[in-house]
Coordinates of C-alpha atoms and ligand atoms in Angstrom, one line a residue:
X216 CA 85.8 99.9 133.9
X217 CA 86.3 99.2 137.6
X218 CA 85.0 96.3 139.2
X219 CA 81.1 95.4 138.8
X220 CA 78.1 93.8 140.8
X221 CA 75.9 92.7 138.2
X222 CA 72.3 91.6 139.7
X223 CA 68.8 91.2 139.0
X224 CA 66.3 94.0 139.5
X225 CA 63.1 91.8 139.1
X226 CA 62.3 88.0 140.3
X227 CA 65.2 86.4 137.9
X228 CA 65.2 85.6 133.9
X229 CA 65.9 89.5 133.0
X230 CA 68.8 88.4 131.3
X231 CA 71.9 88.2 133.4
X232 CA 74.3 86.0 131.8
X233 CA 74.5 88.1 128.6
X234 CA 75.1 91.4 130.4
X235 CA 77.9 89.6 132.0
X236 CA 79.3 88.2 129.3
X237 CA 79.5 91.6 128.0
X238 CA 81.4 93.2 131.1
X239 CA 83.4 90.4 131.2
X240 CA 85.1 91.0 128.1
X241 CA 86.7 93.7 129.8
X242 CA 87.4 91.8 133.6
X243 CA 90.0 89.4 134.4
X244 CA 87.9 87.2 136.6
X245 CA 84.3 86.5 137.0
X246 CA 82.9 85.5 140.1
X247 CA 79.1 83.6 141.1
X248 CA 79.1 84.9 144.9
X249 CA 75.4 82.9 146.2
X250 CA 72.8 81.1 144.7
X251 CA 73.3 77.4 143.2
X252 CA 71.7 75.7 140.3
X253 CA 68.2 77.5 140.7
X254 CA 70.0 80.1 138.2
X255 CA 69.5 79.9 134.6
X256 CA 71.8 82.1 132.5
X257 CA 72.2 82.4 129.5
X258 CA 74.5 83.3 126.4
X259 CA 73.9 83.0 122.8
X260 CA 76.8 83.3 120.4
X261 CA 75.4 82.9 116.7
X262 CA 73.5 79.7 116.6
X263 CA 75.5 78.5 119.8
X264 CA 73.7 78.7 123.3
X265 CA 75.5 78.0 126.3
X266 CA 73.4 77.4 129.4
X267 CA 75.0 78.2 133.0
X268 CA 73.3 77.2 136.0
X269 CA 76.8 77.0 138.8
X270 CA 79.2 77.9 136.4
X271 CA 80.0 81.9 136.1
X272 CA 78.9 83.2 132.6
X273 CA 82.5 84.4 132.3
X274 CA 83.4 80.8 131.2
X275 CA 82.3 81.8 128.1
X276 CA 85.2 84.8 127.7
X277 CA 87.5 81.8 128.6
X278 CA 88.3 84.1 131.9
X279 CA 88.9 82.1 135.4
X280 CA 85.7 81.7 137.0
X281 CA 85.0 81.3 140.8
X282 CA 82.2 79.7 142.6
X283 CA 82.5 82.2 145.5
X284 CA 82.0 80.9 149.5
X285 CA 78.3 82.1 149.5
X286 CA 77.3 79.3 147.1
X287 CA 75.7 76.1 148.1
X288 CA 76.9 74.1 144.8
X289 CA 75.7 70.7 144.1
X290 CA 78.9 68.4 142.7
X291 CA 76.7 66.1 140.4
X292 CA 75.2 69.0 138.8
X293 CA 78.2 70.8 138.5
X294 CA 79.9 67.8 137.1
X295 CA 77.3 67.8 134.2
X296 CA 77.7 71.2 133.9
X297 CA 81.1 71.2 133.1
X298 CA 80.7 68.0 130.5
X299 CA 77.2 70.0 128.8
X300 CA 79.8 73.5 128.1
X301 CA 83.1 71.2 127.3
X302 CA 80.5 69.4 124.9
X303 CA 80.6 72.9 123.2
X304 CA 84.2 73.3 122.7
X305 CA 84.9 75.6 125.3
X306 CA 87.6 74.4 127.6
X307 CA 86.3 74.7 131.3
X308 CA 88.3 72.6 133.8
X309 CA 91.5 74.9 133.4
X310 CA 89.3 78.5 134.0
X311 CA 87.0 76.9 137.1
X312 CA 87.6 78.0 140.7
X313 CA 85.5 76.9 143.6
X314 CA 85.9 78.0 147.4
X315 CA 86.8 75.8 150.0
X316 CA 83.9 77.4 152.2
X317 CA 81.3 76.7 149.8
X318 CA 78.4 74.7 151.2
X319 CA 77.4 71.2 148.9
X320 CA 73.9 70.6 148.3
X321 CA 73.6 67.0 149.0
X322 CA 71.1 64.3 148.0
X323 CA 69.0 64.4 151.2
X324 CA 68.7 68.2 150.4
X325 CA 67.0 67.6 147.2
X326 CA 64.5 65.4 148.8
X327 CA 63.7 67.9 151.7
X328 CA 63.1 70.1 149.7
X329 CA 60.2 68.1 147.3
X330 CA 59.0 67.0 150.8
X331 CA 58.7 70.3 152.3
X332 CA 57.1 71.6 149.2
X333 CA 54.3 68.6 149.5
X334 CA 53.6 69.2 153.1
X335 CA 53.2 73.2 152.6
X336 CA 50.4 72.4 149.9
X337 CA 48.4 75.5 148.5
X338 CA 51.3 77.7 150.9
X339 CA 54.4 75.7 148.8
X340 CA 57.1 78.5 147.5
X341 CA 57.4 76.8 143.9
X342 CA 61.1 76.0 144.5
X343 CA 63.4 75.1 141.8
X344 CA 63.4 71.4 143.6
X345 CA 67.1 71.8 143.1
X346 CA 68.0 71.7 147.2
X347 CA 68.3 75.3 147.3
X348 CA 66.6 76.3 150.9
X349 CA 67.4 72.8 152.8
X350 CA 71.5 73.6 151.4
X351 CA 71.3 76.9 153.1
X352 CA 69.0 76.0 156.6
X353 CA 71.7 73.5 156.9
X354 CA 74.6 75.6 156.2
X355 CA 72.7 78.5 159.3
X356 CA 72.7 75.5 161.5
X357 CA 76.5 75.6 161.9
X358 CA 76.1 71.5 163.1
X359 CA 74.5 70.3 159.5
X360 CA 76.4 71.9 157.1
X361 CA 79.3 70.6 154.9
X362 CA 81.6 72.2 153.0
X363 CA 83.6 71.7 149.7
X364 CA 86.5 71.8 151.5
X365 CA 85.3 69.3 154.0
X366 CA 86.0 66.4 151.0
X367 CA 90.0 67.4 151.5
X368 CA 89.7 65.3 155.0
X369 CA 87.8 61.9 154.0
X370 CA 88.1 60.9 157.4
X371 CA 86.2 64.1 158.8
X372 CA 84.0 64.1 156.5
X373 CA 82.9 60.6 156.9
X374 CA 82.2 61.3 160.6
X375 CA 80.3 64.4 160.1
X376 CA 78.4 62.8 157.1
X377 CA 77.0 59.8 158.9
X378 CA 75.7 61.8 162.0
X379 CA 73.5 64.4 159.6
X380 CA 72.4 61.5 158.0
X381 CA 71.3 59.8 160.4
X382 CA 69.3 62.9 161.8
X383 CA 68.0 63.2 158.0
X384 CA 66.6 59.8 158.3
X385 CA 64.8 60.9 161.2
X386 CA 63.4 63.9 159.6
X387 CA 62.7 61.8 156.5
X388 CA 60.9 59.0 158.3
X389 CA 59.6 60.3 161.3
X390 CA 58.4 64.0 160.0
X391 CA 57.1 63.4 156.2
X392 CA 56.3 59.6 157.0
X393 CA 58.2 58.4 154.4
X394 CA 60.6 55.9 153.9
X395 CA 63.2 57.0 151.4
X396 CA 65.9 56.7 153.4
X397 CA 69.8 57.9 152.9
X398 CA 72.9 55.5 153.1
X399 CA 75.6 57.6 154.4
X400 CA 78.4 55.3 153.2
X401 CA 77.1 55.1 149.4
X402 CA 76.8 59.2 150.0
X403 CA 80.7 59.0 151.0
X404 CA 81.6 56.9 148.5
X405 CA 79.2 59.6 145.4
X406 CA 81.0 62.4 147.0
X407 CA 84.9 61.5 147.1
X408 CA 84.0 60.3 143.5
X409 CA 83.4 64.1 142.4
X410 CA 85.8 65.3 144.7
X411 CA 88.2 62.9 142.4
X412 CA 86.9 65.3 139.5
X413 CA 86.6 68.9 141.0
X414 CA 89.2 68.4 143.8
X415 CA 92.0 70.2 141.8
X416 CA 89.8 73.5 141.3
X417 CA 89.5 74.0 145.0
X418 CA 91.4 77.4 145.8
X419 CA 91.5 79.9 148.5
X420 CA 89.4 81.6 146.1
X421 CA 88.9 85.2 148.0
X422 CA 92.6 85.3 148.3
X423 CA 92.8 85.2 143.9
X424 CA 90.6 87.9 144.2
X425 CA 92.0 89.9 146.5
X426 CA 95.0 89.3 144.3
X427 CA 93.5 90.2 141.3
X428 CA 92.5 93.9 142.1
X429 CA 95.7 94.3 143.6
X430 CA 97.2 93.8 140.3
X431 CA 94.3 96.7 139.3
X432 CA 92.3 94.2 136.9
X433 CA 88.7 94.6 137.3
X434 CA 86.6 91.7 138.6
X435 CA 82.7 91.2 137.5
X436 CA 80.4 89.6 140.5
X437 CA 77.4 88.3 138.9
X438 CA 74.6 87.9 140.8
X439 CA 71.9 85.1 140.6
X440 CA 68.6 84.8 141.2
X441 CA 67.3 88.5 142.3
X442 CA 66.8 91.7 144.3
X443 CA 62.5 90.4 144.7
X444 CA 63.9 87.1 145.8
X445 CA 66.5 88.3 148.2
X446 CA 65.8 86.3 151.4
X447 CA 66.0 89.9 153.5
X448 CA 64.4 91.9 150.7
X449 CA 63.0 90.0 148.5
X450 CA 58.8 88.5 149.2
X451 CA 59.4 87.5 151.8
X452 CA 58.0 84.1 152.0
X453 CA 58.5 83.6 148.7
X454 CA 62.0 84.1 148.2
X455 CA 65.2 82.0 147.6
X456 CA 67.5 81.5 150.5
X457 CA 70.5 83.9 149.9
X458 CA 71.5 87.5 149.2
X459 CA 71.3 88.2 145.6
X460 CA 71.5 91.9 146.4
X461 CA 74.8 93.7 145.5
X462 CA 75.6 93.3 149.3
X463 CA 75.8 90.2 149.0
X464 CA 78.6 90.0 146.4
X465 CA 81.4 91.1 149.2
X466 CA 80.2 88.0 151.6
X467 CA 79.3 85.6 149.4
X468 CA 83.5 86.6 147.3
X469 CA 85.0 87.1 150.5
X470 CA 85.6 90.7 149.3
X471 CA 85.3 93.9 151.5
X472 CA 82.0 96.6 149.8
X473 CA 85.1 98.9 149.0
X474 CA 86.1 96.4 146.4
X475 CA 82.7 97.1 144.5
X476 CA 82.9 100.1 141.8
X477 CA 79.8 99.6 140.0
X478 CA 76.4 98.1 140.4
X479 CA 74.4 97.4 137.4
X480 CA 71.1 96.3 137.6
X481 CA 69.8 94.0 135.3
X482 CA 65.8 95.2 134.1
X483 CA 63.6 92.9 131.7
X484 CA 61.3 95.5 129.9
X485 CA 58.7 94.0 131.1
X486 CA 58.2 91.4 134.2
X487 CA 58.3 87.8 135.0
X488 CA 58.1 85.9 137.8
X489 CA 58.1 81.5 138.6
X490 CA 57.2 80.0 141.2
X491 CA 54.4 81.3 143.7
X492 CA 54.0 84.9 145.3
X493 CA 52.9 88.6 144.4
X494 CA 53.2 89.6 141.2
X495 CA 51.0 93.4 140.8
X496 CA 51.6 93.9 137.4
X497 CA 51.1 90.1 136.3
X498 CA 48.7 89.6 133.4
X499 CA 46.4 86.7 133.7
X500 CA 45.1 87.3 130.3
X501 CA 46.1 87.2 126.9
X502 CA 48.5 90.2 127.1
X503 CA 50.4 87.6 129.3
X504 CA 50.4 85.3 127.0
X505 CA 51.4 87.1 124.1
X506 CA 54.7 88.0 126.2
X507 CA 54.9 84.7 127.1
X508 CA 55.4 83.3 123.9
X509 CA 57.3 86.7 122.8
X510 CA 59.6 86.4 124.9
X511 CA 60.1 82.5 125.4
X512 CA 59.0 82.6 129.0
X513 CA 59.8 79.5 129.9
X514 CA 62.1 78.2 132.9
X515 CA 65.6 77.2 131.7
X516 CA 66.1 75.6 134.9
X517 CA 63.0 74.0 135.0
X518 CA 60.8 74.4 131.9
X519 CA 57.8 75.9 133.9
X520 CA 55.6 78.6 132.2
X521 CA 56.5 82.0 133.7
X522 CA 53.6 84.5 134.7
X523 CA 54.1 87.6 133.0
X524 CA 53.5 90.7 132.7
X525 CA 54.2 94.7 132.6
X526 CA 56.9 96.4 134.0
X527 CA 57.2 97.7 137.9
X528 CA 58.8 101.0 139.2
X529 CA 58.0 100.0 142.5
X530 CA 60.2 97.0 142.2
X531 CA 62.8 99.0 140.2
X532 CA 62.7 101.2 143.1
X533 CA 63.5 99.0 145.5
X534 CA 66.4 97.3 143.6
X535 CA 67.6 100.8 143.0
X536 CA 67.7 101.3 146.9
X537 CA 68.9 98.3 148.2
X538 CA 71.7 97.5 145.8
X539 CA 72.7 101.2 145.3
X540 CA 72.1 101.1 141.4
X541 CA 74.5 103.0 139.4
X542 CA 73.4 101.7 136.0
X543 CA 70.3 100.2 134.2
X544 CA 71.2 97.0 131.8
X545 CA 67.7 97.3 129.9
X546 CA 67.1 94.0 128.1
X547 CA 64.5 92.4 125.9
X548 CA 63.2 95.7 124.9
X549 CA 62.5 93.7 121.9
X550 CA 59.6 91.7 122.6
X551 CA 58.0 94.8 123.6
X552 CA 57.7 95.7 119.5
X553 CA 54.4 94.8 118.1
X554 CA 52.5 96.7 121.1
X555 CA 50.4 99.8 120.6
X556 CA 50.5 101.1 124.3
X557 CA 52.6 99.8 127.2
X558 CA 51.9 100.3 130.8
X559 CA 54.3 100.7 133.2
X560 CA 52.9 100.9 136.6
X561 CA 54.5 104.0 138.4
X562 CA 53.3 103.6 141.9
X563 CA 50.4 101.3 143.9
X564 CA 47.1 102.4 145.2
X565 CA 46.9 100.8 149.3
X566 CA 44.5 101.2 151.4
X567 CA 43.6 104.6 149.9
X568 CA 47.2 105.9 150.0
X569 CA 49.6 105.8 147.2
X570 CA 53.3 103.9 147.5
X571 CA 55.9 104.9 145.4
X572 CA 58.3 101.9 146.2
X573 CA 57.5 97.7 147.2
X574 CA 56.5 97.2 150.4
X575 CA 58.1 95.1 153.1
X576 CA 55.4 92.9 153.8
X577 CA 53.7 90.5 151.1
X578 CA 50.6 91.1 152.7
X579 CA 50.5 94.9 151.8
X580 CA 51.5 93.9 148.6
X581 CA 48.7 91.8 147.8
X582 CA 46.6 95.0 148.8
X583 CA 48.4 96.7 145.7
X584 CA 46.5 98.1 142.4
X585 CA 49.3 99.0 140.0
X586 CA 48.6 102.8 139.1
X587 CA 49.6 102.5 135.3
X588 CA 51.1 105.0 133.4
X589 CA 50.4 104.3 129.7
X590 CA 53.4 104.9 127.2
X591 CA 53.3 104.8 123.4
X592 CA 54.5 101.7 121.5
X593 CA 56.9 101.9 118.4
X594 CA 55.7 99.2 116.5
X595 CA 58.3 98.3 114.2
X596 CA 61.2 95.5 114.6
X597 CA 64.4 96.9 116.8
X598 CA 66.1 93.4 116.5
X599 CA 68.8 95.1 114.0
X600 CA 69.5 98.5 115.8
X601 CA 73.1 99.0 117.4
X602 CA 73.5 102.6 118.6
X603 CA 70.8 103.9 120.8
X604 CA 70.0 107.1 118.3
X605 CA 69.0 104.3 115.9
X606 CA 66.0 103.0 118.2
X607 CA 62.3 104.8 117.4
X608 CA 61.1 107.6 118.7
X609 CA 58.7 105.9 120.9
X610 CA 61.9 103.4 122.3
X611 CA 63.8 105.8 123.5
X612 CA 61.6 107.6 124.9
X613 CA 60.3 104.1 127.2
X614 CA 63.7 104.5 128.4
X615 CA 64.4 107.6 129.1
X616 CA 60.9 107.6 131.0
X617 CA 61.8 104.8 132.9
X618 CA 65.2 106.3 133.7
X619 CA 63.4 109.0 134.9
X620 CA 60.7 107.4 136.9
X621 CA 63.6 105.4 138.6
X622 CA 66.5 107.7 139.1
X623 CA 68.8 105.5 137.8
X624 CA 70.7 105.6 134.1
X625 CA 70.6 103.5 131.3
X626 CA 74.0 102.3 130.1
X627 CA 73.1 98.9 127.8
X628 CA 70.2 98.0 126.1
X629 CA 69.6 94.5 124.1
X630 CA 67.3 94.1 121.0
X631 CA 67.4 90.1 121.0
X632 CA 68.9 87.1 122.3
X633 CA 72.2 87.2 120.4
X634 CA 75.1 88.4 121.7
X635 CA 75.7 91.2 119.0
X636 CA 72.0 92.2 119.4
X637 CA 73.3 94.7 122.1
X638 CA 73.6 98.6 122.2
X639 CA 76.1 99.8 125.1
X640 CA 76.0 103.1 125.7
X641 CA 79.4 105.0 125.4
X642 CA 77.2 108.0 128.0
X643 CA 74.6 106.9 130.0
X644 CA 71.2 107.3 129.1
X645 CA 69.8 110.0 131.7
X646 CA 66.6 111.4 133.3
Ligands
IMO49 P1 68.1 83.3 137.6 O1 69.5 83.4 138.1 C1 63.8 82.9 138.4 C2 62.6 81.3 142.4 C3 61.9 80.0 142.3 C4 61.0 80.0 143.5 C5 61.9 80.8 144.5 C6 62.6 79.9 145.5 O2 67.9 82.3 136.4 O3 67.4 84.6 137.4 P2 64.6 78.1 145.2 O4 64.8 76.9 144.4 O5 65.7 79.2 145.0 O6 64.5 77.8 146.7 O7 63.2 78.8 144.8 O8 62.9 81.5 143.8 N1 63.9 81.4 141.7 C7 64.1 81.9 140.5 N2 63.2 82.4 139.6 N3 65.1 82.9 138.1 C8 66.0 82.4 139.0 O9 67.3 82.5 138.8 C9 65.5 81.9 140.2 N4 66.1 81.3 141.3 C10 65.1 81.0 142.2 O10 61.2 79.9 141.1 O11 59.9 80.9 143.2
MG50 MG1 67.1 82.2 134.6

């Protein structure tokens, strides 16, 4: 199999976890490499549904899971995390791994981040609230940034702890005007408490990977978030604050790039996107709708509506480019069923001139009219169909279009929610 970057090709939700959890069957360790607990992946088993936001979706497979150094990971979530899944039946504390250089989100980060939102108004990013952006700022700052390993040395910690607080305060009061202040000693006193829980998982966590391709097992990086919220690449604004691109996966492991075999890119047949910024192909209408409620578009991290709509080459494009795409993981092709025609837009009209891939800048994009090309439906159920030659006429041939249209192969396809509802190519699907 070789070792795999699995990330998303859109703005999140295409369905991440349950690609992993089907390379993972095959790898020996699973690794998150960025991102925190904005993510929301998921994997269905039968009537079972786990939900991972920090925890790598290889938990699932019972395989040891790593919170790489590029996350910012916030110990009270995690901590629930672990008691949600264990709630399950799965056993989680024996298979969890978290890096030493891992940045914590803490409490003050959550509120910077709902009082940055406020005070940008009408030009707010729609964050997951979750501490995300003020994690990372602090973590870039070099003098505000603490790290899980910085628990192993109370006395450090303390004394870093009570000097960022007290320039938090400042922010807090000073800045936003309000007075919601942060103790640093009850912080101190929160934090060793979780570091009582989670203080046996800490582990030089790039040197078990290193280890583990030495001993020729296979490792899967899966990526959170996605390629259109990439902080370089992504919408810039309105992006997240790390590198979900497959680059990222040999920082944010502590891996070199030769480490990385594959990259899979992970496509929802159609788009969605939360949270505020560009969208071309959104539908504003009761097309979006319809997919809306197809498809369940709604947050698992937060519950808000996703906007919706048809699917993008130009962003394809770009997440075949900038992650070097071997492979296409095409999922929900399902909720595409019951439509007569489906538009996929193939290239953007700007300024008079046509663009074959995403721009740089999100005021080009919002310049953009999608140039649609308009594919036939198969309108029948695919929900039972296990082998690709089993898929209408009309499916395969979306694929194979799209394929085409992107330059990249096909290699898995899923047909619902389930686990088993899942073709994977034994030969790639090509142009
Ligand atoms: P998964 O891994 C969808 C979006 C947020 C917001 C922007 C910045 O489940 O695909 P942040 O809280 O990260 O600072 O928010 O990024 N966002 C996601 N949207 N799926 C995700 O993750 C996301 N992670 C962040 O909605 O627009
Ligand atoms: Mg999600």
């Amino acid at each position: 199999m070789g070792s795999i970057v699995i990330i998303g090709t859109q703005w999140g939700d295409e369905g991440k976890g349950r690609v992993v959890d089907v390379y993972a069957a095959n790898a020996s360790t699973v690794v998150r490499y960025q991102g925190g607990d904005n993510a929301g992946h998921t994997v269905k088993i039968g009537e079972q549904h786990y939900a991972l936001h920090l925890i790598p979706s290889g938990i699932v497979r019972q395989k040891p899971s790593i919170l790489g150094n590029g996350m910012v990971i916030n110990p009270k979530s995690l901590l629930k995390e672990i008691t949600d899944l264990e709630a399950t039946g799965l056993e989680v504390r024996p298979y969890l791994f978290i890096a030493e250089e891992a940045h914590m989100i803490m409490p003050y980060h959550l509120a910077l981040d709902g009082l940055s939102e406020r005070a940008m108004g009408d030009g707010k990013i729609g964050t997951t609230l979750k501490g995300i952006g003020p994690a990372y700022t602090d973590k870039f700052s070099r003098t505000h940034g603490l790290r899980i390993g910085d628990l192993r040395n109370a006395a450090y910690f303390r004394a870093r702890l009570e000097a960022i607080v007290a320039d938090k305060n400042a922010i807090i009061t000073k800045l936003y005007g309000s007075t919601d202040t942060f103790d640093a000693g009850a912080i101190f006193d929160e934090y060793l408490g979780y570091y009582a829980e989670i203080g046996g998982m800490i582990r030089d966590t790039a040197g078990m990977i290193a280890a583990a391709l030495r001993r020729g097992e296979d490792v899967v990086f899966e990526g959170a978030n996605a390629t259109m919220l990439d902080i370089d690449h992504g919408t810039y604004p309105f992006v997240t604050c790390s590198t979900p691109t497959a680059g990222g996966a040999a920082v944010g492991a502590g891996v070199g790039p030769t480490a990385i075999d594959h990259v899979i890119g992970v496509v929802k047949a159609y788009t969605s996107r939360v949270g505020a910024g560009p969208f071309p192909t959104e539908l504003p209408d009761a097309t979006g709708d319809r997919i809306r409620e197809l498809g369940h578009e709604y947050g698992t991290t937060t519950g808000r509506p996703r906007r919706c709509g048809w699917l993008d080459l130009c962003v394809l494009r770009k997440a075949a480019r900038v992650n070097g795409l071997d492979y296409l993981a095409v999922t929900h092709l399902d909720i595409l069923d019951e439509f007569a025609d489906i538009p996929v837009c193939v290239g953007y009209e700007i300024d008079g001139a046509r663009v074959d891939v995403f721009p740089a800048n999100v005021w080009e994009v919002e310049k953009a009219t999608p140039i649609y090309e308009v594919l036939p439906g198969w309108r029948q159920p695919i929900a039972d169909c296990r082998d690709f030659d089993a898929l209408p006429v009309n499916a395969r041939r979306y694929l194979h279009r799209v394929s085409e249209l992107v330059g990249v192969p096909v290699c898995m396809i899923t047909v619902g929610s389930e686990r088993s509802q899942t073709i994977v190519m034994r030969e790639a699907v090509t142009r």
